[in-house]
mmCIF file with all atom_site columns, C-alpha atoms in Angstrom:
data_model
loop_
_atom_site.group_PDB
_atom_site.id
_atom_site.type_symbol
_atom_site.label_atom_id
_atom_site.label_alt_id
_atom_site.label_comp_id
_atom_site.label_asym_id
_atom_site.label_entity_id
_atom_site.label_seq_id
_atom_site.pdbx_PDB_ins_code
_atom_site.Cartn_x
_atom_site.Cartn_y
_atom_site.Cartn_z
_atom_site.occupancy
_atom_site.B_iso_or_equiv
_atom_site.pdbx_formal_charge
_atom_site.auth_seq_id
_atom_site.auth_comp_id
_atom_site.auth_asym_id
_atom_site.auth_atom_id
_atom_site.pdbx_PDB_model_num
ATOM 1  C CA . MET A 1 1  ? -28.137 -304.345 -41.509 1.00 69.00 ? 17  MET A CA 1
ATOM 2  C CA . ASN A 1 2  ? -26.268 -306.268 -38.859 1.00 83.00 ? 18  ASN A CA 1
ATOM 3  C CA . TRP A 1 3  ? -27.975 -306.170 -35.443 1.00 80.00 ? 19  TRP A CA 1
ATOM 4  C CA . LEU A 1 4  ? -24.597 -305.894 -33.715 1.00 82.00 ? 20  LEU A CA 1
ATOM 5  C CA . PHE A 1 5  ? -23.826 -302.704 -35.658 1.00 83.00 ? 21  PHE A CA 1
ATOM 6  C CA . VAL A 1 6  ? -27.197 -301.254 -34.658 1.00 84.00 ? 22  VAL A CA 1
ATOM 7  C CA . PHE A 1 7  ? -26.628 -302.202 -31.008 1.00 83.00 ? 23  PHE A CA 1
ATOM 8  C CA . GLY A 1 8  ? -23.174 -300.597 -30.995 1.00 82.00 ? 24  GLY A CA 1
ATOM 9  C CA . THR A 1 9  ? -24.495 -297.429 -32.614 1.00 85.00 ? 25  THR A CA 1
ATOM 10 C CA . VAL A 1 10 ? -27.284 -297.188 -30.046 1.00 86.00 ? 26  VAL A CA 1
ATOM 11 C CA . LEU A 1 11 ? -24.758 -297.586 -27.220 1.00 84.00 ? 27  LEU A CA 1
ATOM 12 C CA . VAL A 1 12 ? -22.548 -294.816 -28.621 1.00 85.00 ? 28  VAL A CA 1
ATOM 13 C CA . VAL A 1 13 ? -25.512 -292.462 -29.064 1.00 87.00 ? 29  VAL A CA 1
ATOM 14 C CA . ALA A 1 14 ? -26.761 -293.250 -25.544 1.00 87.00 ? 30  ALA A CA 1
ATOM 15 C CA . GLY A 1 15 ? -23.299 -292.524 -24.109 1.00 82.00 ? 31  GLY A CA 1
ATOM 16 C CA . VAL A 1 16 ? -23.067 -289.176 -25.874 1.00 83.00 ? 32  VAL A CA 1
ATOM 17 C CA . LEU A 1 17 ? -26.595 -288.285 -24.765 1.00 85.00 ? 33  LEU A CA 1
ATOM 18 C CA . LEU A 1 18 ? -25.742 -289.189 -21.164 1.00 83.00 ? 34  LEU A CA 1
ATOM 19 C CA . LEU A 1 19 ? -22.615 -287.037 -21.343 1.00 79.00 ? 35  LEU A CA 1
ATOM 20 C CA . VAL A 1 20 ? -24.556 -284.048 -22.697 1.00 81.00 ? 36  VAL A CA 1
ATOM 21 C CA . LEU A 1 21 ? -27.394 -284.398 -20.182 1.00 80.00 ? 37  LEU A CA 1
ATOM 22 C CA . GLY A 1 22 ? -24.978 -284.766 -17.269 1.00 76.00 ? 38  GLY A CA 1
ATOM 23 C CA . SER A 1 23 ? -23.031 -281.703 -18.329 1.00 74.00 ? 39  SER A CA 1
ATOM 24 C CA . ALA A 1 24 ? -26.210 -279.683 -18.813 1.00 77.00 ? 40  ALA A CA 1
ATOM 25 C CA . ALA A 1 25 ? -27.510 -280.704 -15.391 1.00 75.00 ? 41  ALA A CA 1
ATOM 26 C CA . TYR A 1 26 ? -24.248 -279.611 -13.792 1.00 72.00 ? 42  TYR A CA 1
ATOM 27 C CA . ILE A 1 27 ? -24.222 -276.275 -15.623 1.00 73.00 ? 43  ILE A CA 1
ATOM 28 C CA . PHE A 1 28 ? -27.817 -275.379 -14.759 1.00 75.00 ? 44  PHE A CA 1
ATOM 29 C CA . MET A 1 29 ? -27.657 -276.392 -11.074 1.00 72.00 ? 45  MET A CA 1
ATOM 30 C CA . LYS A 1 30 ? -28.202 -273.548 -8.648  1.00 65.00 ? 46  LYS A CA 1
ATOM 31 C CA . GLY A 1 31 ? -25.850 -273.198 -5.703  1.00 62.00 ? 47  GLY A CA 1
ATOM 32 C CA . GLY A 1 32 ? -22.760 -275.137 -4.849  1.00 61.00 ? 48  GLY A CA 1
ATOM 33 C CA . VAL A 1 33 ? -23.477 -278.819 -4.831  1.00 61.00 ? 49  VAL A CA 1
ATOM 34 C CA . LYS A 1 34 ? -20.705 -281.014 -3.512  1.00 68.00 ? 50  LYS A CA 1
ATOM 35 C CA . SER A 1 35 ? -20.105 -283.918 -5.812  1.00 65.00 ? 51  SER A CA 1
ATOM 36 C CA . GLU A 1 36 ? -17.637 -286.729 -5.949  1.00 68.00 ? 52  GLU A CA 1
ATOM 37 C CA . GLY A 1 37 ? -16.814 -289.007 -8.790  1.00 71.00 ? 53  GLY A CA 1
ATOM 38 C CA . GLY A 1 38 ? -14.488 -291.515 -10.188 1.00 73.00 ? 54  GLY A CA 1
ATOM 39 C CA . VAL A 1 39 ? -13.515 -293.332 -13.311 1.00 75.00 ? 55  VAL A CA 1
ATOM 40 C CA . VAL A 1 40 ? -14.137 -297.018 -13.885 1.00 74.00 ? 56  VAL A CA 1
ATOM 41 C CA . GLY A 1 41 ? -13.153 -299.124 -16.871 1.00 77.00 ? 57  GLY A CA 1
ATOM 42 C CA . CYS A 1 42 ? -13.162 -302.738 -17.883 1.00 75.00 ? 58  CYS A CA 1
ATOM 43 C CA . VAL A 1 43 ? -11.155 -304.471 -20.604 1.00 79.00 ? 59  VAL A CA 1
ATOM 44 C CA . VAL A 1 44 ? -11.865 -308.050 -21.655 1.00 77.00 ? 60  VAL A CA 1
ATOM 45 C CA . VAL A 1 45 ? -8.702  -309.947 -22.571 1.00 81.00 ? 61  VAL A CA 1
ATOM 46 C CA . PHE A 1 46 ? -9.765  -313.237 -24.168 1.00 81.00 ? 62  PHE A CA 1
ATOM 47 C CA . PHE A 1 47 ? -12.346 -314.387 -21.601 1.00 77.00 ? 63  PHE A CA 1
ATOM 48 C CA . VAL A 1 48 ? -10.961 -312.573 -18.545 1.00 80.00 ? 64  VAL A CA 1
ATOM 49 C CA . PRO A 1 49 ? -12.404 -309.154 -17.636 1.00 75.00 ? 65  PRO A CA 1
ATOM 50 C CA . VAL A 1 50 ? -9.805  -306.786 -16.168 1.00 80.00 ? 66  VAL A CA 1
ATOM 51 C CA . CYS A 1 51 ? -11.574 -303.989 -14.285 1.00 76.00 ? 67  CYS A CA 1
ATOM 52 C CA . PHE A 1 52 ? -9.952  -300.913 -12.780 1.00 76.00 ? 68  PHE A CA 1
ATOM 53 C CA . GLY A 1 53 ? -10.971 -297.614 -11.235 1.00 75.00 ? 69  GLY A CA 1
ATOM 54 C CA . ALA A 1 54 ? -9.742  -294.368 -9.727  1.00 79.00 ? 70  ALA A CA 1
ATOM 55 C CA . GLY A 1 55 ? -11.417 -291.811 -7.497  1.00 76.00 ? 71  GLY A CA 1
ATOM 56 C CA . SER A 1 56 ? -13.294 -292.002 -4.231  1.00 76.00 ? 72  SER A CA 1
ATOM 57 C CA . GLU A 1 57 ? -13.897 -295.486 -2.866  1.00 76.00 ? 73  GLU A CA 1
ATOM 58 C CA . SER A 1 58 ? -17.694 -295.271 -2.991  1.00 76.00 ? 74  SER A CA 1
ATOM 59 C CA . ALA A 1 59 ? -17.743 -294.025 -6.593  1.00 73.00 ? 75  ALA A CA 1
ATOM 60 C CA . VAL A 1 60 ? -15.364 -296.746 -7.756  1.00 73.00 ? 76  VAL A CA 1
ATOM 61 C CA . ALA A 1 61 ? -17.314 -299.410 -5.867  1.00 78.00 ? 77  ALA A CA 1
ATOM 62 C CA . MET A 1 62 ? -20.598 -298.312 -7.451  1.00 79.00 ? 78  MET A CA 1
ATOM 63 C CA . GLY A 1 63 ? -18.958 -298.234 -10.873 1.00 75.00 ? 79  GLY A CA 1
ATOM 64 C CA . LEU A 1 64 ? -17.589 -301.742 -10.489 1.00 77.00 ? 80  LEU A CA 1
ATOM 65 C CA . VAL A 1 65 ? -20.978 -303.012 -9.300  1.00 83.00 ? 81  VAL A CA 1
ATOM 66 C CA . GLY A 1 66 ? -22.560 -301.421 -12.368 1.00 82.00 ? 82  GLY A CA 1
ATOM 67 C CA . LEU A 1 67 ? -19.988 -303.038 -14.649 1.00 78.00 ? 83  LEU A CA 1
ATOM 68 C CA . ALA A 1 68 ? -20.565 -306.420 -13.030 1.00 82.00 ? 84  ALA A CA 1
ATOM 69 C CA . ALA A 1 69 ? -24.317 -306.063 -13.562 1.00 87.00 ? 85  ALA A CA 1
ATOM 70 C CA . LEU A 1 70 ? -23.752 -305.069 -17.193 1.00 84.00 ? 86  LEU A CA 1
ATOM 71 C CA . ILE A 1 71 ? -21.490 -308.053 -17.831 1.00 83.00 ? 87  ILE A CA 1
ATOM 72 C CA . ALA A 1 72 ? -24.021 -310.382 -16.185 1.00 88.00 ? 88  ALA A CA 1
ATOM 73 C CA . ALA A 1 73 ? -26.838 -308.952 -18.331 1.00 89.00 ? 89  ALA A CA 1
ATOM 74 C CA . ILE A 1 74 ? -24.798 -309.406 -21.528 1.00 87.00 ? 90  ILE A CA 1
ATOM 75 C CA . LEU A 1 75 ? -23.982 -313.010 -20.604 1.00 87.00 ? 91  LEU A CA 1
ATOM 76 C CA . LEU A 1 76 ? -27.658 -313.700 -19.895 1.00 90.00 ? 92  LEU A CA 1
ATOM 77 C CA . LEU A 1 77 ? -28.689 -312.241 -23.261 1.00 88.00 ? 93  LEU A CA 1
ATOM 78 C CA . GLN A 1 78 ? -26.046 -314.285 -25.073 1.00 89.00 ? 94  GLN A CA 1
ATOM 79 C CA . TRP A 1 79 ? -27.266 -317.460 -23.371 1.00 88.00 ? 95  TRP A CA 1
ATOM 80 C CA . LEU A 1 80 ? -30.895 -316.683 -24.270 1.00 88.00 ? 96  LEU A CA 1
ATOM 81 C CA . PHE A 1 81 ? -30.000 -316.030 -27.919 1.00 86.00 ? 97  PHE A CA 1
ATOM 82 C CA . TRP A 1 82 ? -27.976 -319.246 -28.023 1.00 86.00 ? 98  TRP A CA 1
ATOM 83 C CA . ARG A 1 83 ? -30.908 -321.224 -26.597 1.00 87.00 ? 99  ARG A CA 1
ATOM 84 C CA . ARG A 1 84 ? -33.240 -319.677 -29.138 1.00 85.00 ? 100 ARG A CA 1
ATOM 85 C CA . ARG A 1 85 ? -30.887 -320.507 -32.016 1.00 84.00 ? 101 ARG A CA 1
ATOM 86 C CA . GLU A 1 86 ? -30.511 -324.097 -30.806 1.00 85.00 ? 102 GLU A CA 1
ATOM 87 C CA . ALA A 1 87 ? -34.298 -324.501 -30.542 1.00 85.00 ? 103 ALA A CA 1
ATOM 88 C CA . ALA A 1 88 ? -34.757 -323.135 -34.065 1.00 84.00 ? 104 ALA A CA 1
ATOM 89 C CA . ALA A 1 89 ? -32.135 -325.541 -35.400 1.00 81.00 ? 105 ALA A CA 1
ATOM 90 C CA . GLY A 1 90 ? -33.976 -328.474 -33.840 1.00 76.00 ? 106 GLY A CA 1
ATOM 91 C CA . GLY A 1 91 ? -31.308 -329.238 -31.261 1.00 61.00 ? 107 GLY A CA 1
#
């Protein structure tokens, strides 16, 4: 089985689990808790990430920081895998 397929499946399952847990936490909270939120997305066109967001400024800022950290982590993992493959090939 392709490791990329497994990784994508794990990400989808983790997203659904996060959605369910967040909804359950909101439903079972006692009292009126003020919350604010926003929506953040990122689309990669060729090699250029296009990020956008809507909502309160602090929520969008935190979302964009999270996306930047995620992109940096993915780039680091790709570089490490590339190094490992080059070392195995004798390069």
